Short mmCIF file of C-alpha atoms in Angstrom, two decimals:
data_model
loop_
_atom_site.label_atom_id
_atom_site.label_comp_id
_atom_site.label_asym_id
_atom_site.label_seq_id
_atom_site.Cartn_x
_atom_site.Cartn_y
_atom_site.Cartn_z
CA MET A 1 -69.39 1.89 -32.35
CA ILE A 2 -67.98 5.22 -33.45
CA SER A 3 -65.05 5.38 -35.77
CA GLU A 4 -61.54 6.26 -34.62
CA GLU A 5 -61.63 9.46 -36.63
CA LEU A 6 -64.69 10.60 -34.90
CA ILE A 7 -63.26 9.66 -31.56
CA ASP A 8 -60.19 11.74 -32.29
CA HIS A 9 -62.25 14.68 -33.42
CA LYS A 10 -64.43 14.59 -30.30
CA LEU A 11 -61.38 14.16 -28.08
CA LYS A 12 -59.84 17.26 -29.55
CA GLU A 13 -62.96 19.16 -28.76
CA LEU A 14 -63.05 17.70 -25.19
CA ILE A 15 -59.40 18.56 -24.64
CA ARG A 16 -60.05 22.13 -25.75
CA VAL A 17 -63.01 22.71 -23.36
CA CYS A 18 -61.25 20.83 -20.50
CA LYS A 19 -58.14 22.95 -20.91
CA LYS A 20 -60.28 25.98 -20.79
CA SER A 21 -62.01 24.87 -17.61
CA GLN A 22 -58.85 23.36 -16.18
CA ASN A 23 -60.85 20.31 -15.28
CA TYR A 24 -58.91 17.27 -16.38
CA ARG A 25 -61.06 14.74 -14.55
CA LYS A 26 -63.44 14.35 -17.51
CA LEU A 27 -60.52 13.86 -19.85
CA ALA A 28 -59.04 11.19 -17.60
CA VAL A 29 -62.38 9.41 -17.33
CA ALA A 30 -62.84 9.55 -21.12
CA CYS A 31 -59.34 8.27 -21.65
CA PHE A 32 -59.83 5.28 -19.34
CA ILE A 33 -63.17 4.43 -20.88
CA LEU A 34 -61.54 4.45 -24.33
CA LEU A 35 -58.69 2.37 -23.02
CA SER A 36 -60.99 -0.12 -21.42
CA ASN A 37 -63.08 -0.42 -24.58
CA ARG A 38 -60.02 -0.89 -26.71
CA MET A 39 -58.74 -3.61 -24.42
CA ASN A 40 -62.08 -5.37 -24.66
CA GLU A 41 -61.85 -5.28 -28.43
CA ILE A 42 -58.34 -6.68 -28.39
CA GLY A 43 -59.38 -9.40 -26.04
CA LEU A 44 -62.47 -10.41 -27.99
CA LYS A 45 -60.58 -10.47 -31.28
CA LEU A 46 -58.09 -12.82 -29.69
CA GLY A 47 -60.90 -14.99 -28.41
CA ILE A 48 -60.55 -13.99 -24.77
CA ARG A 49 -63.47 -12.92 -22.53
CA SER A 50 -64.08 -9.23 -22.02
CA ARG A 51 -62.76 -7.36 -18.99
CA ASN A 52 -64.66 -8.16 -15.82
CA ARG A 53 -65.73 -4.80 -14.67
CA LYS A 54 -68.17 -6.18 -12.11
CA ASP A 55 -65.32 -7.79 -10.21
CA ASP A 56 -63.23 -4.64 -10.54
CA GLU A 57 -60.66 -6.27 -12.82
CA ASN A 58 -58.15 -3.56 -13.62
CA ILE A 59 -57.08 -2.81 -17.13
CA TYR A 60 -53.48 -3.70 -16.37
CA GLU A 61 -54.67 -7.02 -14.90
CA TYR A 62 -56.58 -7.71 -18.07
CA MET A 63 -53.49 -6.89 -20.18
CA THR A 64 -51.55 -9.40 -18.11
CA LEU A 65 -54.25 -11.97 -18.81
CA ILE A 66 -54.11 -11.30 -22.53
CA ASN A 67 -50.30 -11.62 -22.39
CA LYS A 68 -50.57 -14.94 -20.48
CA ILE A 69 -53.05 -16.39 -22.94
CA SER A 70 -51.15 -15.23 -26.06
CA GLN A 71 -47.96 -16.57 -24.49
CA ASP A 72 -49.64 -19.95 -23.93
CA SER A 73 -51.32 -20.09 -27.31
CA PHE A 74 -48.92 -18.44 -29.67
CA ASN A 75 -45.67 -18.24 -27.62
CA ILE A 76 -45.60 -14.47 -27.96
CA ILE A 77 -46.01 -11.62 -25.50
CA PHE A 78 -48.67 -9.33 -26.83
CA PHE A 79 -48.06 -6.25 -24.67
CA ASN A 80 -44.50 -5.43 -23.70
CA GLN A 81 -43.77 -5.23 -19.97
CA GLU A 82 -43.12 -1.42 -20.22
CA LEU A 83 -46.62 -0.86 -21.51
CA VAL A 84 -48.19 -2.97 -18.76
CA LYS A 85 -46.06 -1.20 -16.13
CA ASP A 86 -47.05 2.23 -17.34
CA CYS A 87 -50.69 1.27 -17.44
CA LYS A 88 -50.53 -0.15 -13.95
CA ARG A 89 -48.93 3.07 -12.61
CA ILE A 90 -51.39 5.47 -14.24
CA GLU A 91 -54.43 3.33 -13.56
CA LEU A 92 -53.58 3.03 -9.85
CA ILE A 93 -53.17 6.82 -9.59
CA PHE A 94 -56.46 7.24 -11.43
CA LEU A 95 -58.24 4.90 -8.97
CA ARG A 96 -56.61 6.37 -5.92
CA THR A 97 -57.41 9.98 -6.83
CA LYS A 98 -60.77 9.00 -8.21
CA GLY A 99 -59.89 10.45 -11.59
CA GLN A 100 -58.31 13.66 -10.40
CA LEU A 101 -55.20 13.53 -12.67
CA ASN A 102 -53.05 16.44 -13.52
CA LEU A 103 -52.32 17.50 -17.08
CA GLN A 104 -49.09 15.50 -17.20
CA GLN A 105 -50.76 12.33 -16.00
CA VAL A 106 -53.64 12.72 -18.40
CA SER A 107 -51.27 13.18 -21.32
CA GLU A 108 -49.46 10.05 -20.18
CA ALA A 109 -52.73 8.17 -20.14
CA PHE A 110 -53.48 9.35 -23.66
CA GLU A 111 -50.05 8.30 -24.75
CA LEU A 112 -50.76 4.88 -23.41
CA TYR A 113 -54.15 4.73 -25.16
CA TYR A 114 -52.62 5.64 -28.50
CA ASP A 115 -49.83 3.10 -28.03
CA ILE A 116 -52.42 0.43 -27.52
CA ARG A 117 -54.54 1.66 -30.38
CA LYS A 118 -51.56 1.30 -32.65
CA LEU A 119 -51.55 -2.44 -32.07
CA GLU A 120 -53.49 -3.92 -34.94
CA VAL A 121 -55.06 -7.13 -33.74
CA PRO A 122 -56.20 -9.66 -36.36
CA ASN A 123 -59.53 -11.22 -35.77
CA LEU A 124 -58.94 -14.74 -34.42
CA HIS A 125 -62.45 -15.83 -35.42
CA LYS A 126 -61.86 -14.90 -39.08
CA LYS A 127 -61.58 -17.73 -41.59
CA ILE A 128 -58.12 -18.61 -42.76
CA ASP A 129 -56.72 -16.58 -45.64
CA LYS A 130 -55.06 -19.08 -47.95
CA ASN A 131 -52.33 -16.62 -48.83
CA LEU A 132 -51.14 -16.89 -45.25
CA LEU A 133 -50.61 -20.53 -45.71
CA LYS A 134 -48.30 -20.48 -48.68
CA GLY A 135 -46.41 -23.76 -48.99
CA VAL A 136 -48.78 -25.50 -46.61
CA SER A 137 -51.85 -25.05 -48.84
CA GLU A 138 -50.03 -26.66 -51.71
CA VAL A 139 -49.51 -29.83 -49.68
CA ALA A 140 -53.10 -29.60 -48.60
CA SER A 141 -54.26 -29.66 -52.18
CA TYR A 142 -52.20 -32.77 -52.84
CA SER A 143 -53.87 -34.30 -49.81
CA ASN A 144 -57.23 -33.74 -51.53
CA LEU A 145 -55.89 -35.61 -54.49
CA PHE A 146 -54.76 -38.50 -52.37
CA SER A 147 -57.91 -38.66 -50.32
CA ASN A 148 -59.97 -39.15 -53.42
CA LYS A 149 -57.86 -41.85 -54.99
CA GLY A 150 -55.62 -43.25 -52.32
CA SER A 151 -56.26 -45.25 -49.28
CA HIS A 152 -56.99 -43.98 -45.75
CA GLN A 153 -53.39 -44.63 -44.77
CA ASP A 154 -52.14 -42.41 -47.64
CA SER A 155 -54.32 -39.52 -46.54
CA ASN A 156 -53.09 -39.92 -42.97
CA GLN A 157 -49.48 -39.75 -44.13
CA VAL A 158 -50.22 -36.58 -46.11
CA LYS A 159 -52.02 -35.15 -43.11
CA ASN A 160 -48.96 -35.81 -40.95
CA LEU A 161 -46.81 -34.16 -43.56
CA ILE A 162 -49.07 -31.07 -43.58
CA LEU A 163 -48.97 -30.94 -39.80
CA TYR A 164 -45.23 -31.17 -39.85
CA LYS A 165 -45.06 -28.34 -42.40
CA ILE A 166 -47.41 -26.20 -40.36
CA ALA A 167 -45.41 -26.79 -37.18
CA LYS A 168 -42.20 -25.71 -38.94
CA LYS A 169 -43.75 -22.56 -40.32
CA GLU A 170 -45.40 -21.83 -37.01
CA GLU A 171 -42.02 -21.94 -35.27
CA LYS A 172 -40.54 -19.63 -37.83
CA VAL A 173 -43.40 -17.10 -37.48
CA ARG A 174 -43.10 -17.24 -33.63
CA ASN A 175 -39.42 -16.54 -33.72
CA GLN A 176 -40.04 -13.52 -36.01
CA LEU A 177 -42.88 -12.36 -33.79
CA ASN A 178 -40.77 -12.52 -30.66
CA LYS A 179 -38.19 -10.31 -32.37
CA GLN A 180 -40.79 -7.79 -33.47
CA TYR A 181 -44.56 -7.62 -33.33
CA SER A 182 -46.37 -7.26 -36.62
CA PRO A 183 -50.06 -7.73 -37.18
CA GLU A 184 -49.49 -9.67 -40.37
CA LEU A 185 -47.22 -12.10 -38.69
CA PHE A 186 -49.63 -12.47 -35.82
CA GLU A 187 -52.40 -13.19 -38.27
CA SER A 188 -50.19 -15.83 -39.90
CA ALA A 189 -49.60 -17.40 -36.48
CA ILE A 190 -53.35 -17.47 -35.87
CA ALA A 191 -54.07 -18.85 -39.36
CA LEU A 192 -51.51 -21.58 -38.94
CA GLN A 193 -52.92 -22.54 -35.62
CA GLN A 194 -56.48 -22.66 -37.06
CA ALA A 195 -55.26 -24.81 -39.95
CA LYS A 196 -53.64 -27.17 -37.48
CA ALA A 197 -56.74 -27.32 -35.31
CA SER A 198 -59.00 -27.97 -38.29
CA LEU A 199 -56.70 -30.69 -39.55
CA GLU A 200 -56.60 -32.35 -36.14
CA ARG A 201 -60.41 -32.07 -35.72
CA ASN A 202 -62.52 -34.05 -38.18
CA ASN A 203 -65.54 -31.91 -39.10
CA GLY A 204 -67.02 -34.29 -41.56
CA ASN A 205 -65.80 -32.29 -44.57
CA LYS A 206 -68.77 -29.91 -44.54
CA ILE A 207 -68.82 -27.10 -46.96
CA ILE A 208 -69.10 -23.85 -45.05
CA ILE A 209 -71.24 -21.15 -46.62
CA ARG A 210 -71.99 -17.66 -45.51
CA GLY A 211 -75.52 -16.36 -45.27
CA THR A 212 -78.27 -18.51 -46.71
CA LEU A 213 -77.97 -21.22 -49.20
CA LYS A 214 -79.76 -19.27 -51.91
CA ASP A 215 -77.11 -16.54 -51.71
CA SER A 216 -74.33 -19.01 -52.02
CA LEU A 217 -72.35 -19.30 -55.22
CA ILE A 218 -71.73 -22.99 -54.53
CA PHE A 219 -75.36 -23.62 -54.37
CA LYS A 220 -76.18 -21.63 -57.46
CA ASP A 221 -73.67 -23.63 -59.37
CA SER A 222 -75.06 -26.85 -58.07
CA GLN A 223 -78.72 -26.29 -58.77
CA TYR A 224 -78.63 -28.92 -61.50
CA LYS A 225 -78.16 -31.47 -58.74
CA LEU A 226 -81.91 -31.34 -58.26
CA PHE A 227 -82.36 -32.85 -61.69
CA GLY A 228 -79.86 -35.50 -60.66
CA PHE A 229 -82.00 -36.23 -57.62
CA PHE A 230 -85.05 -36.43 -59.84
CA LEU A 231 -83.31 -39.05 -62.03
CA LEU A 232 -82.17 -40.87 -58.84
CA GLY A 233 -85.74 -40.88 -57.60
CA ILE A 234 -86.97 -42.42 -60.83
CA PHE A 235 -84.23 -44.99 -60.70
CA ILE A 236 -84.98 -46.01 -57.07
CA THR A 237 -88.69 -46.27 -57.75
CA PHE A 238 -88.33 -48.48 -60.85
CA PHE A 239 -85.58 -50.47 -59.21
CA LEU A 240 -87.79 -51.19 -56.19
CA PHE A 241 -90.60 -52.08 -58.54
CA GLY A 242 -88.35 -54.42 -60.49
CA ILE A 243 -87.01 -56.03 -57.26
CA THR A 244 -90.56 -56.64 -56.10
CA MET A 245 -91.25 -58.50 -59.35
CA VAL A 246 -88.04 -60.55 -59.14
CA TYR A 247 -89.09 -61.51 -55.61
CA GLU A 248 -92.47 -62.54 -57.01
CA ALA A 249 -90.81 -64.55 -59.77
CA MET A 250 -88.67 -66.30 -57.15
CA GLU A 251 -91.74 -67.17 -55.12
CA ASN A 252 -93.68 -68.40 -58.15
CA PRO A 253 -91.22 -69.38 -60.92
CA LEU A 254 -94.15 -70.15 -63.27
CA ILE A 255 -95.02 -66.46 -63.51
CA LEU A 256 -91.56 -65.58 -64.80
CA GLU A 257 -92.77 -66.32 -68.31
CA GLY A 258 -95.32 -63.58 -68.16
CA LEU A 259 -93.13 -61.14 -66.23
CA GLY A 260 -89.89 -61.71 -68.24
CA SER A 261 -90.34 -58.98 -70.82
CA PHE A 262 -91.72 -56.61 -68.30
CA LEU A 263 -88.75 -57.16 -66.01
CA LEU A 264 -86.33 -56.70 -68.88
CA MET A 265 -87.99 -53.40 -69.72
CA ILE A 266 -87.90 -52.14 -66.16
CA PHE A 267 -84.28 -53.08 -65.52
CA GLY A 268 -83.33 -51.73 -68.91
CA LEU A 269 -84.91 -48.44 -68.00
CA CYS A 270 -83.17 -48.49 -64.59
CA LEU A 271 -79.81 -49.12 -66.31
CA LEU A 272 -80.41 -46.25 -68.77
CA ILE A 273 -81.40 -43.86 -65.95
CA PHE A 274 -78.47 -44.82 -63.84
CA PHE A 275 -76.19 -44.41 -66.82
CA ILE A 276 -77.41 -40.88 -67.40
CA TYR A 277 -77.22 -40.12 -63.67
CA TRP A 278 -73.66 -41.52 -63.44
CA ASN A 279 -72.42 -39.67 -66.47
CA TYR A 280 -74.01 -36.26 -65.92
CA PHE A 281 -74.22 -35.99 -62.19
CA LEU A 282 -72.12 -38.49 -60.26
CA LYS A 283 -69.05 -38.36 -62.43
CA GLU A 284 -69.09 -34.55 -62.43
CA ARG A 285 -69.27 -34.47 -58.66
CA ARG A 286 -66.23 -36.71 -58.41
CA MET B 1 -84.08 -20.56 -58.01
CA LYS B 2 -86.27 -21.76 -60.80
CA ALA B 3 -85.24 -25.33 -60.36
CA GLN B 4 -86.04 -25.22 -56.64
CA LEU B 5 -89.42 -23.71 -57.32
CA ILE B 6 -90.22 -26.44 -59.81
CA PHE B 7 -89.19 -29.22 -57.47
CA LYS B 8 -90.92 -27.61 -54.55
CA LEU B 9 -94.10 -27.61 -56.62
CA THR B 10 -93.55 -31.23 -57.65
CA PHE B 11 -93.08 -32.02 -53.97
CA PHE B 12 -96.52 -30.58 -53.14
CA ILE B 13 -98.15 -32.35 -56.09
CA GLY B 14 -96.50 -35.61 -54.83
CA VAL B 15 -97.83 -35.04 -51.33
CA CYS B 16 -101.34 -34.45 -52.69
CA LEU B 17 -101.17 -37.64 -54.82
CA SER B 18 -99.86 -39.58 -51.87
CA PHE B 19 -102.73 -38.38 -49.68
CA LEU B 20 -105.28 -39.19 -52.36
CA SER B 21 -103.88 -42.69 -52.80
CA LEU B 22 -105.07 -43.58 -49.35
CA PHE B 23 -108.63 -43.19 -50.32
CA VAL B 24 -108.76 -44.84 -53.73
CA ASP B 25 -108.27 -48.48 -54.68
CA TYR B 26 -104.82 -49.70 -54.35
CA TYR B 27 -105.13 -53.21 -55.82
CA SER B 28 -107.91 -55.07 -57.53
CA TYR B 29 -108.62 -58.78 -57.88
CA GLN B 30 -111.30 -59.93 -60.30
CA GLY B 31 -112.51 -63.22 -61.67
CA PHE B 32 -114.52 -63.87 -64.75
CA GLU B 33 -116.55 -67.02 -65.53
CA ASP B 34 -117.71 -67.20 -69.15
CA GLY B 35 -117.13 -63.46 -69.48
CA GLU B 36 -119.26 -62.74 -66.47
CA LEU B 37 -117.80 -60.94 -63.43
CA VAL B 38 -118.15 -63.41 -60.53
CA LEU B 39 -115.35 -62.17 -58.36
CA SER B 40 -114.38 -58.64 -57.57
CA TRP B 41 -112.36 -57.33 -54.64
CA ASN B 42 -110.68 -53.96 -54.41
CA LEU B 43 -108.06 -53.19 -51.79
CA ASN B 44 -108.15 -49.81 -50.14
CA LEU B 45 -105.38 -48.92 -47.70
CA PHE B 46 -107.86 -47.39 -45.25
CA PHE B 47 -110.92 -49.60 -45.69
CA SER B 48 -109.23 -52.91 -46.60
CA TRP B 49 -111.11 -55.14 -49.09
CA THR B 50 -114.40 -54.00 -50.53
CA THR B 51 -116.51 -55.56 -53.25
CA GLN B 52 -118.92 -54.20 -55.70
CA LEU B 53 -120.74 -57.48 -56.19
CA ASN B 54 -123.93 -57.87 -54.16
CA ASN B 55 -124.29 -61.67 -54.13
CA GLN B 56 -122.59 -62.84 -51.06
CA ARG B 57 -122.80 -66.42 -52.16
CA GLY B 58 -120.65 -68.13 -54.73
CA TYR B 59 -117.04 -67.50 -55.64
CA ASN B 60 -116.89 -63.88 -54.54
CA ASP B 61 -117.31 -64.66 -50.85
CA LEU B 62 -115.33 -67.89 -51.04
CA LEU B 63 -112.32 -66.41 -52.71
CA LYS B 64 -112.08 -63.25 -50.63
CA PRO B 65 -108.41 -62.41 -50.16
CA PRO B 66 -107.00 -62.34 -46.62
CA GLU B 67 -107.27 -59.12 -44.68
CA LEU B 68 -104.44 -56.60 -44.95
CA GLU B 69 -103.30 -56.66 -41.38
CA ILE B 70 -101.80 -53.19 -41.25
CA PRO B 71 -103.30 -51.29 -38.32
CA ILE B 72 -105.01 -48.09 -39.24
CA GLU B 73 -102.56 -46.26 -36.89
CA ILE B 74 -99.85 -46.74 -39.50
CA HIS B 75 -101.86 -44.84 -42.08
CA ILE B 76 -102.65 -42.16 -39.54
CA ILE B 77 -98.92 -41.83 -38.77
CA PHE B 78 -98.43 -41.53 -42.55
CA ILE B 79 -100.96 -38.69 -42.69
CA VAL B 80 -99.29 -36.91 -39.77
CA LEU B 81 -95.91 -37.25 -41.54
CA LEU B 82 -97.47 -36.01 -44.71
CA VAL B 83 -98.80 -32.90 -42.97
CA GLY B 84 -95.47 -32.51 -41.15
CA SER B 85 -93.59 -32.67 -44.46
CA VAL B 86 -95.79 -29.95 -45.96
CA PHE B 87 -95.11 -27.83 -42.82
CA VAL B 88 -91.36 -28.42 -43.11
CA VAL B 89 -91.16 -27.50 -46.77
CA LEU B 90 -93.40 -24.44 -46.30
CA PHE B 91 -92.02 -23.02 -43.05
CA LYS B 92 -88.63 -24.60 -42.57
CA ASP B 93 -87.29 -24.29 -46.01
CA VAL B 94 -83.68 -25.29 -46.54
CA ILE B 95 -83.00 -22.74 -49.22
CA SER B 96 -83.41 -19.66 -47.03
CA ALA B 97 -82.39 -21.33 -43.72
CA LYS B 98 -79.62 -19.82 -41.67
CA ASP B 99 -79.11 -22.61 -39.29
CA TYR B 100 -78.84 -26.16 -40.73
CA ILE B 101 -78.31 -27.85 -37.43
CA ALA B 102 -81.74 -26.70 -36.36
CA LEU B 103 -83.16 -28.32 -39.53
CA ARG B 104 -81.88 -31.78 -38.71
CA PRO B 105 -85.04 -33.00 -36.96
CA TYR B 106 -86.99 -31.94 -40.04
CA VAL B 107 -84.80 -33.97 -42.31
CA TYR B 108 -85.91 -37.03 -40.33
CA VAL B 109 -89.55 -36.11 -40.87
CA LEU B 110 -89.02 -35.88 -44.59
CA LEU B 111 -86.98 -39.05 -44.78
CA THR B 112 -89.55 -40.98 -42.79
CA PHE B 113 -92.22 -39.67 -45.15
CA VAL B 114 -90.34 -40.98 -48.15
CA LEU B 115 -89.68 -44.28 -46.41
CA PHE B 116 -93.36 -44.59 -45.85
CA ILE B 117 -94.09 -44.09 -49.47
CA GLY B 118 -91.45 -46.74 -50.17
CA PHE B 119 -93.28 -49.00 -47.72
CA TYR B 120 -96.47 -48.60 -49.78
CA ILE B 121 -94.85 -49.27 -53.07
CA PHE B 122 -92.46 -52.02 -52.11
CA ILE B 123 -93.15 -53.61 -48.72
CA ILE B 124 -96.89 -54.14 -49.17
CA PRO B 125 -96.58 -55.75 -52.61
CA ALA B 126 -93.66 -57.90 -51.53
CA PHE B 127 -94.79 -59.02 -48.10
CA TYR B 128 -98.56 -58.95 -48.40
CA LEU B 129 -99.70 -59.24 -51.97
CA ILE B 130 -97.15 -61.74 -53.26
CA SER B 131 -97.18 -63.89 -50.13
CA ASN B 132 -100.92 -64.13 -50.33
CA GLY B 133 -101.00 -65.25 -54.00
CA LEU B 134 -102.16 -61.81 -55.21
CA TYR B 135 -100.11 -61.36 -58.29
CA PHE B 136 -98.24 -58.15 -59.06
CA PRO B 137 -98.37 -55.86 -60.99
CA ILE B 138 -100.81 -56.97 -63.71
CA ILE B 139 -101.36 -60.68 -64.23
CA THR B 140 -104.08 -62.67 -65.88
CA LEU B 141 -104.33 -66.31 -64.82
CA SER B 142 -106.81 -68.98 -65.64
CA ASP B 143 -107.98 -71.74 -63.39
CA GLU B 144 -109.13 -74.43 -65.75
CA ASP B 145 -110.55 -76.61 -62.93
CA ILE B 146 -113.26 -74.14 -61.99
CA GLY B 147 -113.25 -72.20 -65.27
CA ILE B 148 -112.39 -68.87 -63.88
CA ILE B 149 -110.06 -66.34 -65.38
CA TYR B 150 -108.37 -64.25 -62.62
CA PHE B 151 -107.33 -60.70 -63.30
CA ASN B 152 -104.95 -59.21 -60.74
CA PHE B 153 -103.80 -55.67 -61.15
CA ILE B 154 -102.47 -52.72 -59.24
CA ASN B 155 -104.94 -49.93 -59.15
CA ILE B 156 -104.92 -46.17 -59.22
CA GLY B 157 -103.83 -45.93 -55.47
CA TYR B 158 -100.52 -47.77 -56.23
CA TYR B 159 -99.89 -45.63 -59.30
CA LEU B 160 -100.43 -42.51 -57.29
CA GLN B 161 -97.96 -43.62 -54.60
CA PHE B 162 -95.49 -44.64 -57.33
CA ILE B 163 -95.69 -41.21 -58.95
CA SER B 164 -95.68 -39.39 -55.65
CA PHE B 165 -92.37 -41.07 -54.73
CA ILE B 166 -90.77 -39.77 -57.94
CA LEU B 167 -92.17 -36.34 -57.34
CA VAL B 168 -91.32 -36.07 -53.64
CA PHE B 169 -87.90 -37.61 -53.70
CA PRO B 170 -85.86 -34.78 -55.37
CA TYR B 171 -86.78 -32.11 -52.87
CA VAL B 172 -86.28 -34.43 -49.93
CA ALA B 173 -82.94 -35.49 -51.36
CA LEU B 174 -81.96 -31.83 -51.78
CA TYR B 175 -83.04 -31.03 -48.20
CA PHE B 176 -81.06 -34.03 -46.83
CA HIS B 177 -78.03 -33.33 -49.05
CA THR B 178 -78.01 -29.60 -48.06
CA VAL B 179 -78.29 -30.21 -44.34
CA GLN B 180 -75.63 -32.96 -44.52
CA LYS B 181 -73.23 -31.28 -46.89
CA TYR B 182 -73.43 -27.57 -46.04
CA GLU B 183 -72.87 -25.67 -42.90
CA VAL B 184 -73.83 -22.01 -42.51
CA ASP B 185 -70.94 -19.97 -41.38
CA HIS B 186 -72.29 -18.26 -38.32
CA GLU B 187 -68.97 -16.58 -37.74
CA ASP B 188 -69.80 -13.24 -39.19
CA SER B 189 -67.21 -12.52 -36.53
CA GLU B 190 -66.83 -8.76 -37.27
CA LYS B 191 -70.56 -8.33 -36.64
CA ILE B 192 -70.60 -10.58 -33.63
CA ILE B 193 -67.68 -8.73 -32.05
CA LYS B 194 -69.23 -5.41 -32.83
CA ASP B 195 -72.55 -6.50 -31.26
CA PHE B 196 -70.74 -7.91 -28.19
CA LEU B 197 -68.61 -4.84 -27.79
CA ALA B 198 -71.69 -2.60 -28.07
CA LYS B 199 -73.11 -4.48 -25.11
CA GLU B 200 -69.89 -4.90 -23.10
CA ASN B 201 -68.17 -1.57 -23.63
CA GLU B 202 -68.77 1.44 -21.45
CA ASP B 203 -70.76 4.07 -23.13
CA LEU B 204 -68.76 7.29 -23.67
CA ASP B 205 -70.92 10.28 -24.41
CA PHE B 206 -68.41 12.81 -25.67
CA ASP B 207 -71.11 15.35 -26.47
CA LYS B 208 -72.40 15.24 -22.90
CA PHE B 209 -68.83 15.71 -21.54
CA ILE B 210 -68.20 18.59 -23.91
CA ALA B 211 -71.56 20.22 -23.12
CA GLU B 212 -70.97 19.89 -19.42
CA GLU B 213 -67.55 21.53 -19.65
CA ASP B 214 -68.92 24.21 -21.93
CA ILE B 215 -71.62 25.04 -19.36
CA ARG B 216 -69.01 25.05 -16.65
CA ASN B 217 -66.88 27.45 -18.68
CA GLN B 218 -69.82 29.68 -19.39
CA PHE B 219 -70.85 29.64 -15.75
CA LYS B 220 -67.33 30.53 -14.72
CA LYS B 221 -67.37 33.34 -17.27
CA MET B 222 -70.71 34.58 -16.01
CA GLN B 223 -69.50 34.42 -12.40
CA LYS B 224 -66.41 36.37 -13.42
CA ASN B 225 -68.55 38.95 -15.20
CA GLU B 226 -70.82 39.19 -12.19
CA GLU B 227 -67.87 39.67 -9.86
CA LEU B 228 -66.49 42.31 -12.19
CA LYS B 229 -69.83 44.06 -12.27
CA VAL B 230 -70.09 44.10 -8.49
CA LYS B 231 -66.49 45.36 -8.16
CA THR B 232 -67.16 48.10 -10.74
CA GLN B 233 -70.28 49.08 -8.91
CA ILE B 234 -68.42 49.22 -5.61
CA ILE B 235 -65.72 51.35 -7.07
CA ARG B 236 -68.26 53.59 -8.77
CA GLU B 237 -70.54 54.09 -5.75
CA GLY B 238 -67.69 54.17 -3.30
CA GLY B 239 -68.87 51.30 -1.12
CA ILE B 240 -71.71 48.72 -0.76
#
């Protein structure tokens, strides 16, 4: 993908040569390709499929689809009706004349392209930026507090409270967005929706890491866990060993006399190991 | 990374010890009469009970412990799991993995392997040795009626399994913990969208367009020059 600066630079060059040759067809084709590519980008960022070129889906039809989906999902109209109307008019001329637009129509098409390019679309797939959830995130951290210490019912109540807060904030953002489009507000709307969705969906509280585990900061910090597992392994082995002997003593009580000190030693060791594990690894994790 | 390397190494040592334990004596049962060895049976997980005493008569034959009725297939499954675990740790390492969901089946391989070691150090003593009067772990008993002192003890095979459990467990636990607890974020969304757009978007070759128009302009210019030349010639020569 080439950068917008490079596109602008090349476009200038193309406009210069096309003006010289008075052949505006190439400019019109370039403009519609750019427009189509930009629309695809917007659609994908919003989580919508790309334009169906094989089925001759027009750009203005795709714009309408984006509008419909954003209306359903976020209660906002992404492209204003004027923009869709202009696009429809120019695109239909372009198709009818097979790209033979005059200078006026070409400049209108470019105007449309730059209007659409101005629309900054946040990436819907991006992870939630916590700053966008001010107010809500505070409640969320309380919920973590409760979920560790409180009962399941408590955590449900807190979850409902968070959902209520999110819904309120979402409504406010939507109202603002309907008054005037702003990419920041739109990003907030998406973030709030993601937060809501992730709260409603239980994903088993998995920690999400980017890249591989060895590159993760979380993992680098928790390498000491391996030593904890080592202690746990020793504990389990000796505990099983001890349990086997207890079972033996229960089967043949006479043998207990011989095994007594041995058993005491093994369970003492188990207790010591578990104490170390609890203090240095389990407690820390909690 | 150092800790992982250490525990990976301990895992492999554990696997080797576990494998070795199958071929050495797991448990021994001996009897002495007036200081003379009259009874000696060694339990091997693969070859069951063997004796080093040649005389087939007397106490040795009479007091032969009951057979370990574990089918050889179980040990073969254990060896397969052992090889599988080595493969998992070598080629499906959790530390550099990018997709933990794909690692889930391997977690089961490792867990089953650990459970199998647990079977050798817990289930066999509890449900075979003890229930057949073969005392555990090291017991000396005397039968005053026949004047034999019995010496029951776990042998090197058991110790190897015991140590191998301790050595294998940390890495398996880490593997399990990682796959359960972490999830790789595959949504490097910017990259995914870029790749997708690179496939979906129409290719716009500005240079080609510009070059074509340049050629057209040059051609026009040449045509114009040619026309001008012809016209000049006509004027100069006063006709064609």
